[in-house]
PDB file of C-alpha atoms in Angstrom:
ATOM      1  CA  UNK F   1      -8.088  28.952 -20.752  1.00  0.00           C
ATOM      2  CA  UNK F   2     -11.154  26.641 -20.524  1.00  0.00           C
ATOM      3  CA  UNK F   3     -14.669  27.167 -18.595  1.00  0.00           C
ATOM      4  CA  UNK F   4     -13.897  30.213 -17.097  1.00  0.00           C
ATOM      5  CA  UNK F   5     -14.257  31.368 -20.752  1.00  0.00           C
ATOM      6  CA  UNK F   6     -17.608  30.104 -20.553  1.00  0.00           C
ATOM      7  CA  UNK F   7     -20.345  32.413 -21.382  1.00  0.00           C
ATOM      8  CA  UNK F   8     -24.158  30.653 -19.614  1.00  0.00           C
ATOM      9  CA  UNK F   9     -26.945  30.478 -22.230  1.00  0.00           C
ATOM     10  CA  UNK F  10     -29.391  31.657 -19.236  1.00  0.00           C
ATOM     11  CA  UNK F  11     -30.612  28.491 -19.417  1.00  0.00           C
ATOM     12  CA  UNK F  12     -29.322  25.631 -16.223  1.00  0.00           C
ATOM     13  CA  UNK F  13     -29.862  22.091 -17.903  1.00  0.00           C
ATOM     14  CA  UNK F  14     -28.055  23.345 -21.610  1.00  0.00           C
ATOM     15  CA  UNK F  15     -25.237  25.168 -19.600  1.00  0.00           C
ATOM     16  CA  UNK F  16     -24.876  21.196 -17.488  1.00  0.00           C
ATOM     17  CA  UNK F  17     -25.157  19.849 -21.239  1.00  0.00           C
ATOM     18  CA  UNK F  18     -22.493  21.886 -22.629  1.00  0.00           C
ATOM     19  CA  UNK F  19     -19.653  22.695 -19.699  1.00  0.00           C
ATOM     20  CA  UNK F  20     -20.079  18.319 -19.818  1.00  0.00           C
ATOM     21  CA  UNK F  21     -19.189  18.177 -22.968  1.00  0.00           C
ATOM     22  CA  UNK F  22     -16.241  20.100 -22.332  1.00  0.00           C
ATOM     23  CA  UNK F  23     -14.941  17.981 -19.346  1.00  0.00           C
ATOM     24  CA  UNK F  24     -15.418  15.014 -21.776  1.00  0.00           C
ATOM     25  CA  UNK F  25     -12.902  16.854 -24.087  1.00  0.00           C
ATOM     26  CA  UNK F  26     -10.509  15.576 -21.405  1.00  0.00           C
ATOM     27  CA  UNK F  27     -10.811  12.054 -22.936  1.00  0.00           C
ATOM     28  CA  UNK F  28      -7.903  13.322 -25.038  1.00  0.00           C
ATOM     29  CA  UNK F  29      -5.327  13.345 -22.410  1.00  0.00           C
ATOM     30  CA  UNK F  30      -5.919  10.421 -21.271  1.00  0.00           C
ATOM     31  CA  UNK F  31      -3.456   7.456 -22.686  1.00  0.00           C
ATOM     32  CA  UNK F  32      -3.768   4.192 -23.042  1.00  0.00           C
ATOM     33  CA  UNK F  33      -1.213   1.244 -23.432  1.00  0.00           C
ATOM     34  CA  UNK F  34      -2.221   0.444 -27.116  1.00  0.00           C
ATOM     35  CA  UNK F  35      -0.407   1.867 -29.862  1.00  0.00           C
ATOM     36  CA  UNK F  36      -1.589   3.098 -32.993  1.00  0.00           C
ATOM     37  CA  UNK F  37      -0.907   0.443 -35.923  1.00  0.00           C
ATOM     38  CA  UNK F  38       1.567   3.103 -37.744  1.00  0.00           C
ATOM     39  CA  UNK F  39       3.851   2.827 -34.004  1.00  0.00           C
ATOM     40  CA  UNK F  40       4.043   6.471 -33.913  1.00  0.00           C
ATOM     41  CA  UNK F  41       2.615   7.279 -30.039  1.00  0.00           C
ATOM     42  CA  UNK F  42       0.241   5.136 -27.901  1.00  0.00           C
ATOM     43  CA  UNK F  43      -3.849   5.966 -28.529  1.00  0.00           C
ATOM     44  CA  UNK F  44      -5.801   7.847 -26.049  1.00  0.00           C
ATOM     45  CA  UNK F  45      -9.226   7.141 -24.524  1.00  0.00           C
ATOM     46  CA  UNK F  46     -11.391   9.177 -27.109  1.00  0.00           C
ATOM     47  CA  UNK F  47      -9.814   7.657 -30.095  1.00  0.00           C
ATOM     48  CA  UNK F  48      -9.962   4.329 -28.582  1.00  0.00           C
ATOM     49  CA  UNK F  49     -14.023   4.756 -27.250  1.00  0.00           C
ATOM     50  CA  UNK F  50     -14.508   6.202 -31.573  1.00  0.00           C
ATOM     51  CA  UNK F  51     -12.820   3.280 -32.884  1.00  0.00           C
ATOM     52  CA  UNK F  52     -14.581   0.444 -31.188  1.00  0.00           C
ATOM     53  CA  UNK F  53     -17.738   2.777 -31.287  1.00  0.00           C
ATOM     54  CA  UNK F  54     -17.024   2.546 -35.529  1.00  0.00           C
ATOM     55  CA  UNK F  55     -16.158  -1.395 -34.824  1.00  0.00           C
ATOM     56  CA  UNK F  56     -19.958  -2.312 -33.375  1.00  0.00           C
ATOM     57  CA  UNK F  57     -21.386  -1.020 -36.884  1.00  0.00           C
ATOM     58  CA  UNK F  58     -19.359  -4.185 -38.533  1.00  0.00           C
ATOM     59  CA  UNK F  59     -19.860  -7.293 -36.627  1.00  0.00           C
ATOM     60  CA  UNK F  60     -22.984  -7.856 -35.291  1.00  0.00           C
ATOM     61  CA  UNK F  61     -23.696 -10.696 -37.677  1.00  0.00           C
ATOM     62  CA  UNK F  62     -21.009 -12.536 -35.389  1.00  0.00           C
ATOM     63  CA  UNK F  63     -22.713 -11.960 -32.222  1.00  0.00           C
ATOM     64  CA  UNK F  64     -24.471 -15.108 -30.323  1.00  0.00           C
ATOM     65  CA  UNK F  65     -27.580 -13.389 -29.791  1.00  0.00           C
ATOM     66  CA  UNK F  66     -29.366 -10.655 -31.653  1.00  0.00           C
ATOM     67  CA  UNK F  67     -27.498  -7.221 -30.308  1.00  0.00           C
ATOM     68  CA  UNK F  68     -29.112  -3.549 -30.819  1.00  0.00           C
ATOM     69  CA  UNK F  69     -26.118  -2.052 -32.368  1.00  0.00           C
ATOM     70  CA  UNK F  70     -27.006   1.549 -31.686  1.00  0.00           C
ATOM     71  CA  UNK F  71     -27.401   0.886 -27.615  1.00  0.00           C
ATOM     72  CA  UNK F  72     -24.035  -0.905 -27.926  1.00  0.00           C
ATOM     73  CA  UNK F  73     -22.388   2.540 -29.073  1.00  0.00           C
ATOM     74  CA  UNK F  74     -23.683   4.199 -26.875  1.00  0.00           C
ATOM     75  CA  UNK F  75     -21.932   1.995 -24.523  1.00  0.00           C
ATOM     76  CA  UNK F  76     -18.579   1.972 -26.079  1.00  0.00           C
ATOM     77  CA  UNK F  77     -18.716   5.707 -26.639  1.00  0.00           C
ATOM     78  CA  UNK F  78     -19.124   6.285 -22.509  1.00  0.00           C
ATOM     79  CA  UNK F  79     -17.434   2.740 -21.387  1.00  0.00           C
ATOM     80  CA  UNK F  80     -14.168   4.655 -20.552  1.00  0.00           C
ATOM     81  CA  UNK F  81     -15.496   8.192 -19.608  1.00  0.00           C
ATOM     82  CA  UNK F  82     -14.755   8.017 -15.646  1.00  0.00           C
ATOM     83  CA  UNK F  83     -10.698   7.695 -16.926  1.00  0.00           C
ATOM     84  CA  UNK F  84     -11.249  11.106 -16.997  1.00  0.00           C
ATOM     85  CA  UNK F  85     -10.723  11.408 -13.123  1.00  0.00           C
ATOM     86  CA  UNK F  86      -9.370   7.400 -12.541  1.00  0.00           C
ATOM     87  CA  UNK F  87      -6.993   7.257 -15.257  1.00  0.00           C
ATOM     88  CA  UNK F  88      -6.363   4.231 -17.499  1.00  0.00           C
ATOM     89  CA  UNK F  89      -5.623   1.095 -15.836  1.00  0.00           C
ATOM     90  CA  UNK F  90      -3.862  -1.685 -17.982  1.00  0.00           C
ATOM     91  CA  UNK F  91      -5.723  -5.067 -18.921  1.00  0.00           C
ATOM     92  CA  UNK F  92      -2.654  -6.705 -17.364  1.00  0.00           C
ATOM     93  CA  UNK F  93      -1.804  -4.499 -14.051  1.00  0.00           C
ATOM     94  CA  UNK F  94      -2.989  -7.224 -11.823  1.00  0.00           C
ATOM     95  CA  UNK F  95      -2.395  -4.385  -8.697  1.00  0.00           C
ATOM     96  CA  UNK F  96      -3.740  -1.536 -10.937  1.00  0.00           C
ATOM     97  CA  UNK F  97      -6.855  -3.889 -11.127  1.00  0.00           C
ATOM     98  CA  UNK F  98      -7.473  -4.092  -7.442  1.00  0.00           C
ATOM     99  CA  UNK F  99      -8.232  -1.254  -7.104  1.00  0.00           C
ATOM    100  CA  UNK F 100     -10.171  -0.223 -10.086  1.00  0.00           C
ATOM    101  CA  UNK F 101     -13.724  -0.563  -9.148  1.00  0.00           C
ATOM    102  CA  UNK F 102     -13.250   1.893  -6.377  1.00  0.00           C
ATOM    103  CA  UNK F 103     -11.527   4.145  -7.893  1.00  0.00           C
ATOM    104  CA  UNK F 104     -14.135   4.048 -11.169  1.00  0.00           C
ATOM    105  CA  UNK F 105     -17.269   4.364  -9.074  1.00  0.00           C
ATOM    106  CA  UNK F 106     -16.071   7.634  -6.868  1.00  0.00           C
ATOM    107  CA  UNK F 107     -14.644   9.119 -11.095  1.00  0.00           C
ATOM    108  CA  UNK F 108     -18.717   8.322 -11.589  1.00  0.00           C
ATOM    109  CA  UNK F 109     -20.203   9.906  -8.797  1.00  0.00           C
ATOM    110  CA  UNK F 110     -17.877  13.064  -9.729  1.00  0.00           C
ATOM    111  CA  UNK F 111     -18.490  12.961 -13.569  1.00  0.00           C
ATOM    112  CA  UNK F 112     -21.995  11.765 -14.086  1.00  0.00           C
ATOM    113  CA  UNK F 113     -23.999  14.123 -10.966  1.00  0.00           C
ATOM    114  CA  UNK F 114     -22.385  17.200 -13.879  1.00  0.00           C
ATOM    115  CA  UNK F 115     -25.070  16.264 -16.270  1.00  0.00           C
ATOM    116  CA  UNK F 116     -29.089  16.881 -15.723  1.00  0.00           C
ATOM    117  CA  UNK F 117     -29.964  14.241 -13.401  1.00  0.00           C
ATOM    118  CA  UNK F 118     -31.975  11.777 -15.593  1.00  0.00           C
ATOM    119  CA  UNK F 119     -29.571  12.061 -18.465  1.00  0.00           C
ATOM    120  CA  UNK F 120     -26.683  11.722 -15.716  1.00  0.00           C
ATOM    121  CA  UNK F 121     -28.468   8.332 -14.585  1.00  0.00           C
ATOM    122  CA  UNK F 122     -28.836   7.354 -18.566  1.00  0.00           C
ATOM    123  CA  UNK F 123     -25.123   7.468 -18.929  1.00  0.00           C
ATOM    124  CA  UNK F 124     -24.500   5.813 -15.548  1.00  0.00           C
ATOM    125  CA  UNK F 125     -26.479   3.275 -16.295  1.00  0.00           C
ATOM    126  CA  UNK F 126     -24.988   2.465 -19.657  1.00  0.00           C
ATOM    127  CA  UNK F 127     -21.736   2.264 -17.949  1.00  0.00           C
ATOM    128  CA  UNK F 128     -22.742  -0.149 -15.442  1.00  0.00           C
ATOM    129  CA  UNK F 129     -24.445  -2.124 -17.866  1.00  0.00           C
ATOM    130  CA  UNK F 130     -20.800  -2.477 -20.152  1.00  0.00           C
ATOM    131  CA  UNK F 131     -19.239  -3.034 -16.806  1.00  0.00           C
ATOM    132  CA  UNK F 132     -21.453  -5.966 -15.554  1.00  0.00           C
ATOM    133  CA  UNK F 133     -21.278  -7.736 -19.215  1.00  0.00           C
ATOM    134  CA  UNK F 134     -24.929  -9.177 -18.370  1.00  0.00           C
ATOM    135  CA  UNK F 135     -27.125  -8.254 -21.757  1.00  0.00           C
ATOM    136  CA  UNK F 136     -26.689  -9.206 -25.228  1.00  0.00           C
ATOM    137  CA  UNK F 137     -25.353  -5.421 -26.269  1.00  0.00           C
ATOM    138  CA  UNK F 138     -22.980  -5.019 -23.035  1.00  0.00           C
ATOM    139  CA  UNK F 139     -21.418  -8.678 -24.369  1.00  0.00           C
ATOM    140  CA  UNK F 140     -20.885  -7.601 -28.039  1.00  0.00           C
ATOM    141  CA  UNK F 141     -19.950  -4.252 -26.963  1.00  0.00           C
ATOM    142  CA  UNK F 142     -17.471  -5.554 -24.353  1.00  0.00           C
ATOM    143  CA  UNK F 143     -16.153  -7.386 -27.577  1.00  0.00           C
ATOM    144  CA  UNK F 144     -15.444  -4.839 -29.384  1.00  0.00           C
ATOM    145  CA  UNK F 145     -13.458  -3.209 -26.116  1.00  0.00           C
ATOM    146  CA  UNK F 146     -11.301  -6.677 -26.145  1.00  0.00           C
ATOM    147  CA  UNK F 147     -10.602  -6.549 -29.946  1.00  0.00           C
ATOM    148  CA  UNK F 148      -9.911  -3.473 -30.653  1.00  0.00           C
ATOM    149  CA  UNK F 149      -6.205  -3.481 -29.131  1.00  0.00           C
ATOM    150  CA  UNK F 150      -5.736  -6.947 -29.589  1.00  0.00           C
ATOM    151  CA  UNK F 151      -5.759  -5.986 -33.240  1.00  0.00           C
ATOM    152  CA  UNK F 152      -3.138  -2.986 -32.758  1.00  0.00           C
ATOM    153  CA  UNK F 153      -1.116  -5.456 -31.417  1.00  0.00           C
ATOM    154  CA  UNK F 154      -1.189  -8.166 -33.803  1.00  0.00           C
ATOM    155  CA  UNK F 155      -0.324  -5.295 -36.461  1.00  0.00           C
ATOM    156  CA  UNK F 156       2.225  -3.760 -34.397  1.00  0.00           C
ATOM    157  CA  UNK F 157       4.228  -7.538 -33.890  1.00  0.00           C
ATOM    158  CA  UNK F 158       2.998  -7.728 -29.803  1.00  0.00           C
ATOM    159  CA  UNK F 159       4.795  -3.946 -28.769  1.00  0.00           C
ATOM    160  CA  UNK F 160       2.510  -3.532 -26.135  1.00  0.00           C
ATOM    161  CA  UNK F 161       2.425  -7.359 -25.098  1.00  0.00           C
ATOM    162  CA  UNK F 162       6.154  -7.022 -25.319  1.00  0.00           C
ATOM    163  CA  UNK F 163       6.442  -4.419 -23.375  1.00  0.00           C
ATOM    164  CA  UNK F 164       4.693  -5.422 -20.302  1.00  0.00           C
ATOM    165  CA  UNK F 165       5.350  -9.231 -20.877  1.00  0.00           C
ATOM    166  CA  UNK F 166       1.787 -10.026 -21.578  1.00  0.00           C
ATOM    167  CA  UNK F 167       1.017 -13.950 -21.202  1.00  0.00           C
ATOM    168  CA  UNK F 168      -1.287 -16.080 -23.657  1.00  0.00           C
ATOM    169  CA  UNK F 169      -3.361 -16.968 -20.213  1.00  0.00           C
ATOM    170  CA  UNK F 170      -3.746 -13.797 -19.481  1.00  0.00           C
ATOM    171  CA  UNK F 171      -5.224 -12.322 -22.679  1.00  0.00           C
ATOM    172  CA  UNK F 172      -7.197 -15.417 -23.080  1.00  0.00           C
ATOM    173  CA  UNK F 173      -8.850 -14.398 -19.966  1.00  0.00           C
ATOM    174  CA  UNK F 174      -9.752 -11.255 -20.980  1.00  0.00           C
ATOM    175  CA  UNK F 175     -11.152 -11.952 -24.535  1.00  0.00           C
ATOM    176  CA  UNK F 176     -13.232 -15.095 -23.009  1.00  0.00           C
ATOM    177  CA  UNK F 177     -16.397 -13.042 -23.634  1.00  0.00           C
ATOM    178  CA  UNK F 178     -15.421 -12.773 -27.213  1.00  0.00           C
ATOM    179  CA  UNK F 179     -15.118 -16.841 -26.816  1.00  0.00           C
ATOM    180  CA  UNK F 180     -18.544 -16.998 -25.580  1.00  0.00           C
ATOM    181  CA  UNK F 181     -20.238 -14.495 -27.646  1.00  0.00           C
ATOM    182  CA  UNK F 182     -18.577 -14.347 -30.894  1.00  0.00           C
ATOM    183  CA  UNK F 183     -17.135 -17.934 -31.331  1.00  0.00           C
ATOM    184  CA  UNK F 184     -16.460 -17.486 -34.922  1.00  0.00           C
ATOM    185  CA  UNK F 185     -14.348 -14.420 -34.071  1.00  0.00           C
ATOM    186  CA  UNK F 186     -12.865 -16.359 -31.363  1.00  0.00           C
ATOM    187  CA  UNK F 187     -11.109 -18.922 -34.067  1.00  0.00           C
ATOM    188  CA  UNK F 188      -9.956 -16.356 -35.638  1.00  0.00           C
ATOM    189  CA  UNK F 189      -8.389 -14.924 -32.441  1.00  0.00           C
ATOM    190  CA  UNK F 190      -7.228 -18.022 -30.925  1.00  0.00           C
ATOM    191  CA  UNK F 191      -4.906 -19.075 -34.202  1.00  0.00           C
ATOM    192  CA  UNK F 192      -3.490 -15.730 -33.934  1.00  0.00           C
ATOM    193  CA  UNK F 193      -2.309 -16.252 -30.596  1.00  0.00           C
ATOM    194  CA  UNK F 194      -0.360 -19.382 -31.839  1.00  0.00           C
ATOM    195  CA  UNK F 195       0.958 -17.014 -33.878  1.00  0.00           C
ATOM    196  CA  UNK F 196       2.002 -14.143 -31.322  1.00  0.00           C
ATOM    197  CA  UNK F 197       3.737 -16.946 -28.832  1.00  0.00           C
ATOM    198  CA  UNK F 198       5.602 -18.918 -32.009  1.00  0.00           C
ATOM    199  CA  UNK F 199       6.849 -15.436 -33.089  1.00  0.00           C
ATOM    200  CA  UNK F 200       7.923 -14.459 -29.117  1.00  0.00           C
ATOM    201  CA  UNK F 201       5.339 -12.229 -28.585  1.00  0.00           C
ATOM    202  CA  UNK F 202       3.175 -13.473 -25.968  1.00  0.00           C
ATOM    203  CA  UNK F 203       4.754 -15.854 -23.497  1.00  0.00           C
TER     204      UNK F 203
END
């Protein structure tokens, strides 16, 4: 079952539009170290990319500079679409992490080049933008990437910190862009992570 239940509309550029948004649908299956806050099962790409997507509508008021909050959805709704063919690789999987960028870009070449070509260069582009962190809405949106499962775990008492014995230096490292960009988030944050290492977990 799948595309070769596909019936083409006759017309090339809406059969690329839709058969794409039925490799996207592959976001599903793709799992991700968080957990959902009730503990029942771990999240998976889409309903990660919806919830920070749903996040950037609340917080802008935060943000250092002035963001455009609908171009910083658009970026967290594609930020993770080249899992599809890379897979998830954990925040904390310093080997995982080497070889990431590789493995992202060749997922890009493969998923974007499905799409009409200046819409496939629209989405690229977003993506690279989220990656490089370089612009006002790539910052707030890579924010909202960072505190999205930092929340889960505060409300889930550190399971997936626990789990892969996360340390304070580490996730301080990866939510120094909130530090920079959303300072008063950042306090917030940072007395919470006295929190996680008093109560055991974060080392």
């Amino acid at each position: 079952m799948g595309l070769e239940l596909f019936v083409p509309s006759g017309i090339e550029r809406l059969d690329q539009q839709l058969k794409f948004s039925a490799e996207i649908d592959k976001m599903t299956k793709i799992i991700r170290r968080t957990l959902l806050i009730d503990k029942s099962r771990f999240e998976n790409d889409a309903e990660h990319s919806w919830h920070i997507s749903a996040m950037a509508l609340l917080f802008a008021e935060y943000a250092e500079e002035k963001v455009d909050v609908a171009r910083a959805m658009q970026m967290c709704v594609v930020h993770d679409l080249v899992e599809i063919y890379a897979g998830d690789t954990y925040a904390y999987d310093s080997k995982g992490n080497e070889t990431k960028a590789e493995r992202e870009q060749k997922a890009a070449d493969k998923l974007f080049s499905q799409l009409p070509d200046e819409q496939g260069k629209y989405i690229r582009s977003l993506w690279e933008e989220f990656d490089a962190m370089n612009t006002a809405d790539s910052k707030y949106a890579a924010c909202m990437d960072r505190l999205q499962p930092l929340l889960h775990n505060l409300l889930t008492g550190g399971l997936s910190w626990k789990q892969h014995e996360a340390e304070r230096a580490s996730v301080e490292k990866r939510t120094g862009i909130i530090k920079e960009f959303m300072p008063r988030v950042y306090g917030w944050l940072s007395m919470n992570l006295d929190r996680a290492v008093e109560m055991g977990w974060l080392k």
